[in-house]
Amino acid sequence: MNEWMVLLAALSGVAGAWLLYLASPQQSWSVRRSSPRALAWLGSGCLLLSLALLLSMMGAMAAVASWMVLAMLVWTVAPFVGAWRARQRRPS
């Protein structure tokens, strides 16, 4: 049971951080823009779910630190992947 909660916390954290990145105006991940407000609300909800799950499994400091590291990892990788995708879409 605990392994599934860890997986759910990680997946919802990654999804939430990615959705918040997609809500930003300067993102280069997708050409077609969805509603930034809806993406921001959905991303925030996923991140809060992730934090709540982590808080239920470990101490407060460890949960917040793990949660922040996960979000920062996604927010560091997402622009590079978006730039790579934009370059792949451009005709040579």
N, CA and C atoms as an extended XYZ file, in Angstrom:
276
Properties=species:S:1:pos:R:3:atomname:S:1:resname:S:1:resid:I:1 pbc="F F F"
N         0.824       -1.197        0.000 N   MET     1
C         0.000        0.000        0.000 CA  MET     1
C         0.867        1.260        0.000 C   MET     1
N         1.917        1.257        0.796 N   ASN     2
C         2.780        2.426        0.905 CA  ASN     2
C         3.510        2.719       -0.401 C   ASN     2
N         3.895        1.657       -1.129 N   GLU     3
C         4.588        1.854       -2.404 CA  GLU     3
C         3.686        2.554       -3.405 C   GLU     3
N         2.396        2.211       -3.391 N   TRP     4
C         1.450        2.843       -4.312 CA  TRP     4
C         1.236        4.302       -3.960 C   TRP     4
N         1.252        4.632       -2.685 N   MET     5
C         1.105        6.033       -2.279 CA  MET     5
C         2.324        6.851       -2.691 C   MET     5
N         3.501        6.249       -2.580 N   VAL     6
C         4.716        6.932       -3.013 CA  VAL     6
C         4.660        7.170       -4.526 C   VAL     6
N         4.257        6.163       -5.272 N   LEU     7
C         4.145        6.308       -6.725 CA  LEU     7
C         3.104        7.353       -7.098 C   LEU     7
N         1.965        7.336       -6.430 N   LEU     8
C         0.915        8.319       -6.705 CA  LEU     8
C         1.382        9.727       -6.355 C   LEU     8
N         2.097        9.876       -5.247 N   ALA     9
C         2.628       11.185       -4.853 CA  ALA     9
C         3.631       11.695       -5.881 C   ALA     9
N         4.503       10.809       -6.361 N   ALA    10
C         5.504       11.213       -7.349 CA  ALA    10
C         4.843       11.575       -8.680 C   ALA    10
N         3.920       10.742       -9.137 N   LEU    11
C         3.267       11.010      -10.422 CA  LEU    11
C         2.423       12.275      -10.383 C   LEU    11
N         1.699       12.485       -9.287 N   SER    12
C         0.898       13.704       -9.203 CA  SER    12
C         1.792       14.932       -9.060 C   SER    12
N         2.931       14.791       -8.408 N   GLY    13
C         3.877       15.900       -8.313 CA  GLY    13
C         4.477       16.259       -9.655 C   GLY    13
N         4.870       15.254      -10.417 N   VAL    14
C         5.423       15.498      -11.755 CA  VAL    14
C         4.359       16.099      -12.659 C   VAL    14
N         3.160       15.545      -12.629 N   ALA    15
C         2.078       16.070      -13.473 CA  ALA    15
C         1.736       17.505      -13.091 C   ALA    15
N         1.669       17.795      -11.806 N   GLY    16
C         1.343       19.146      -11.368 CA  GLY    16
C         2.394       20.159      -11.777 C   GLY    16
N         3.657       19.818      -11.596 N   ALA    17
C         4.729       20.733      -11.988 CA  ALA    17
C         4.738       20.933      -13.495 C   ALA    17
N         4.502       19.864      -14.241 N   TRP    18
C         4.490       19.963      -15.703 CA  TRP    18
C         3.319       20.817      -16.173 C   TRP    18
N         2.154       20.662      -15.553 N   LEU    19
C         0.996       21.468      -15.928 CA  LEU    19
C         1.222       22.941      -15.606 C   LEU    19
N         1.864       23.236      -14.483 N   LEU    20
C         2.179       24.632      -14.183 CA  LEU    20
C         3.178       25.198      -15.178 C   LEU    20
N         4.117       24.380      -15.621 N   TYR    21
C         5.037       24.839      -16.658 CA  TYR    21
C         4.286       25.121      -17.955 C   TYR    21
N         3.367       24.242      -18.328 N   LEU    22
C         2.593       24.450      -19.549 CA  LEU    22
C         1.691       25.678      -19.460 C   LEU    22
N         1.332       26.105      -18.266 N   ALA    23
C         0.489       27.289      -18.095 CA  ALA    23
C         1.272       28.585      -18.268 C   ALA    23
N         2.598       28.504      -18.238 N   SER    24
C         3.399       29.726      -18.359 CA  SER    24
C         3.389       30.229      -19.802 C   SER    24
N         3.417       31.542      -19.994 N   PRO    25
C         3.316       32.087      -21.355 CA  PRO    25
C         4.549       31.838      -22.220 C   PRO    25
N         5.717       31.681      -21.635 N   GLN    26
C         6.943       31.507      -22.418 CA  GLN    26
C         7.324       30.053      -22.649 C   GLN    26
N         6.456       29.131      -22.348 N   GLN    27
C         6.812       27.721      -22.521 CA  GLN    27
C         6.915       27.394      -24.007 C   GLN    27
N         7.814       26.501      -24.332 N   SER    28
C         8.007       26.111      -25.735 CA  SER    28
C         7.686       24.640      -25.946 C   SER    28
N         6.933       24.071      -25.046 N   TRP    29
C         6.620       22.653      -25.138 CA  TRP    29
C         5.588       22.374      -26.216 C   TRP    29
N         4.525       23.144      -26.234 N   SER    30
C         3.477       22.888      -27.220 CA  SER    30
C         3.169       24.160      -27.997 C   SER    30
N         2.826       23.978      -29.244 N   VAL    31
C         2.479       25.105      -30.100 CA  VAL    31
C         1.060       25.559      -29.787 C   VAL    31
N         0.161       24.620      -29.664 N   ARG    32
C        -1.238       24.931      -29.383 CA  ARG    32
C        -1.402       25.176      -27.892 C   ARG    32
N        -2.011       26.279      -27.561 N   ARG    33
C        -2.159       26.646      -26.152 CA  ARG    33
C        -3.542       26.267      -25.646 C   ARG    33
N        -3.571       25.613      -24.516 N   SER    34
C        -4.828       25.367      -23.821 CA  SER    34
C        -5.089       26.572      -22.916 C   SER    34
N        -6.113       26.494      -22.145 N   SER    35
C        -6.424       27.575      -21.212 CA  SER    35
C        -5.374       27.599      -20.096 C   SER    35
N        -4.555       28.660      -20.034 N   PRO    36
C        -3.516       28.709      -18.990 CA  PRO    36
C        -4.098       28.703      -17.579 C   PRO    36
N        -5.244       29.311      -17.407 N   ARG    37
C        -5.843       29.358      -16.063 CA  ARG    37
C        -6.264       27.957      -15.621 C   ARG    37
N        -6.872       27.201      -16.525 N   ALA    38
C        -7.286       25.834      -16.182 CA  ALA    38
C        -6.075       24.951      -15.901 C   ALA    38
N        -5.027       25.100      -16.711 N   LEU    39
C        -3.810       24.320      -16.476 CA  LEU    39
C        -3.183       24.673      -15.134 C   LEU    39
N        -3.198       25.956      -14.785 N   ALA    40
C        -2.612       26.380      -13.513 CA  ALA    40
C        -3.403       25.819      -12.328 C   ALA    40
N        -4.722       25.834      -12.419 N   TRP    41
C        -5.536       25.281      -11.327 CA  TRP    41
C        -5.351       23.771      -11.202 C   TRP    41
N        -5.347       23.090      -12.327 N   LEU    42
C        -5.162       21.638      -12.308 CA  LEU    42
C        -3.771       21.270      -11.795 C   LEU    42
N        -2.758       21.999      -12.244 N   GLY    43
C        -1.394       21.756      -11.771 CA  GLY    43
C        -1.242       22.008      -10.287 C   GLY    43
N        -1.861       23.077       -9.806 N   SER    44
C        -1.800       23.381       -8.375 CA  SER    44
C        -2.488       22.286       -7.562 C   SER    44
N        -3.605       21.807       -8.067 N   GLY    45
C        -4.304       20.724       -7.369 CA  GLY    45
C        -3.476       19.453       -7.306 C   GLY    45
N        -2.822       19.120       -8.412 N   CYS    46
C        -1.965       17.924       -8.425 CA  CYS    46
C        -0.791       18.078       -7.464 C   CYS    46
N        -0.189       19.266       -7.425 N   LEU    47
C         0.924       19.488       -6.512 CA  LEU    47
C         0.475       19.425       -5.054 C   LEU    47
N        -0.695       19.964       -4.759 N   LEU    48
C        -1.200       19.881       -3.380 CA  LEU    48
C        -1.535       18.444       -2.983 C   LEU    48
N        -2.070       17.676       -3.922 N   LEU    49
C        -2.321       16.251       -3.659 CA  LEU    49
C        -1.019       15.534       -3.363 C   LEU    49
N        -0.007       15.824       -4.151 N   SER    50
C         1.300       15.205       -3.939 CA  SER    50
C         1.857       15.554       -2.560 C   SER    50
N         1.753       16.819       -2.194 N   LEU    51
C         2.253       17.226       -0.876 CA  LEU    51
C         1.466       16.563        0.242 C   LEU    51
N         0.156       16.483        0.098 N   ALA    52
C        -0.666       15.842        1.132 CA  ALA    52
C        -0.303       14.369        1.290 C   ALA    52
N        -0.080       13.680        0.181 N   LEU    53
C         0.304       12.274        0.259 CA  LEU    53
C         1.673       12.110        0.919 C   LEU    53
N         2.604       12.971        0.557 N   LEU    54
C         3.930       12.887        1.165 CA  LEU    54
C         3.879       13.196        2.659 C   LEU    54
N         3.060       14.171        3.048 N   LEU    55
C         2.943       14.498        4.476 CA  LEU    55
C         2.346       13.351        5.270 C   LEU    55
N         1.487       12.554        4.630 N   SER    56
C         0.893       11.423        5.348 CA  SER    56
C         1.868       10.258        5.513 C   SER    56
N         2.942       10.253        4.736 N   MET    57
C         3.878        9.132        4.785 CA  MET    57
C         5.167        9.419        5.549 C   MET    57
N         5.531       10.699        5.682 N   MET    58
C         6.813       11.027        6.313 CA  MET    58
C         6.678       12.308        7.113 C   MET    58
N         7.730       12.704        7.751 N   GLY    59
C         7.719       13.927        8.542 CA  GLY    59
C         7.563       15.157        7.670 C   GLY    59
N         7.206       16.256        8.305 N   ALA    60
C         6.907       17.479        7.560 CA  ALA    60
C         8.125       17.993        6.796 C   ALA    60
N         9.270       18.047        7.422 N   MET    61
C        10.460       18.575        6.743 CA  MET    61
C        10.879       17.694        5.574 C   MET    61
N        10.865       16.390        5.775 N   ALA    62
C        11.241       15.473        4.702 CA  ALA    62
C        10.239       15.531        3.557 C   ALA    62
N         8.957       15.641        3.879 N   ALA    63
C         7.927       15.687        2.842 CA  ALA    63
C         8.045       16.956        2.007 C   ALA    63
N         8.209       18.092        2.671 N   VAL    64
C         8.318       19.361        1.941 CA  VAL    64
C         9.594       19.398        1.120 C   VAL    64
N        10.688       18.901        1.665 N   ALA    65
C        11.952       18.882        0.924 CA  ALA    65
C        11.842       17.971       -0.301 C   ALA    65
N        11.277       16.791       -0.144 N   SER    66
C        11.111       15.874       -1.279 CA  SER    66
C        10.202       16.473       -2.340 C   SER    66
N         9.132       17.089       -1.886 N   TRP    67
C         8.166       17.705       -2.788 CA  TRP    67
C         8.799       18.841       -3.597 C   TRP    67
N         9.585       19.664       -2.929 N   MET    68
C        10.228       20.785       -3.616 CA  MET    68
C        11.304       20.314       -4.585 C   MET    68
N        12.043       19.294       -4.217 N   VAL    69
C        13.064       18.751       -5.118 CA  VAL    69
C        12.411       18.178       -6.370 C   VAL    69
N        11.314       17.470       -6.204 N   LEU    70
C        10.606       16.907       -7.353 CA  LEU    70
C        10.107       18.006       -8.286 C   LEU    70
N         9.476       19.031       -7.722 N   ALA    71
C         8.964       20.126       -8.544 CA  ALA    71
C        10.103       20.874       -9.237 C   ALA    71
N        11.183       21.145       -8.527 N   MET    72
C        12.302       21.866       -9.138 CA  MET    72
C        12.990       21.040      -10.216 C   MET    72
N        13.027       19.734      -10.043 N   LEU    73
C        13.599       18.870      -11.069 CA  LEU    73
C        12.787       18.959      -12.360 C   LEU    73
N        11.470       18.896      -12.235 N   VAL    74
C        10.615       18.999      -13.418 CA  VAL    74
C        10.767       20.374      -14.057 C   VAL    74
N        10.770       21.440      -13.242 N   TRP    75
C        10.873       22.789      -13.786 CA  TRP    75
C        12.249       23.080      -14.368 C   TRP    75
N        13.250       22.275      -14.041 N   THR    76
C        14.563       22.420      -14.653 CA  THR    76
C        14.633       21.676      -15.974 C   THR    76
N        14.027       20.511      -16.041 N   VAL    77
C        14.100       19.675      -17.248 CA  VAL    77
C        13.116       20.136      -18.323 C   VAL    77
N        11.942       20.623      -17.927 N   ALA    78
C        10.878       20.955      -18.881 CA  ALA    78
C        11.300       21.964      -19.951 C   ALA    78
N        11.996       23.065      -19.641 N   PRO    79
C        12.388       23.988      -20.714 CA  PRO    79
C        13.341       23.375      -21.729 C   PRO    79
N        14.235       22.520      -21.264 N   PHE    80
C        15.177       21.891      -22.189 CA  PHE    80
C        14.468       20.909      -23.125 C   PHE    80
N        13.528       20.156      -22.580 N   VAL    81
C        12.760       19.235      -23.413 CA  VAL    81
C        11.887       20.018      -24.382 C   VAL    81
N        11.311       21.125      -23.933 N   GLY    82
C        10.505       21.963      -24.810 CA  GLY    82
C        11.319       22.555      -25.938 C   GLY    82
N        12.521       23.019      -25.641 N   ALA    83
C        13.390       23.564      -26.691 CA  ALA    83
C        13.793       22.478      -27.677 C   ALA    83
N        14.056       21.300      -27.180 N   TRP    84
C        14.410       20.186      -28.066 CA  TRP    84
C        13.236       19.840      -28.982 C   TRP    84
N        12.031       19.807      -28.412 N   ARG    85
C        10.839       19.509      -29.225 CA  ARG    85
C        10.589       20.585      -30.260 C   ARG    85
N        10.793       21.863      -29.883 N   ALA    86
C        10.589       22.965      -30.831 CA  ALA    86
C        11.583       22.850      -31.976 C   ALA    86
N        12.793       22.432      -31.671 N   ARG    87
C        13.798       22.271      -32.718 CA  ARG    87
C        13.450       21.101      -33.633 C   ARG    87
N        12.877       20.032      -33.085 N   GLN    88
C        12.480       18.884      -33.889 CA  GLN    88
C        11.302       19.232      -34.797 C   GLN    88
N        10.426       20.138      -34.364 N   ARG    89
C         9.263       20.513      -35.177 CA  ARG    89
C         9.644       21.394      -36.345 C   ARG    89
N        10.706       22.181      -36.194 N   ARG    90
C        11.131       23.094      -37.245 CA  ARG    90
C        11.654       22.333      -38.447 C   ARG    90
N        11.208       22.669      -39.655 N   PRO    91
C        11.737       21.971      -40.827 CA  PRO    91
C        13.190       22.370      -41.085 C   PRO    91
N        13.965       21.429      -41.532 N   SER    92
C        15.397       21.678      -41.774 CA  SER    92
C        15.638       22.398      -43.065 C   SER    92
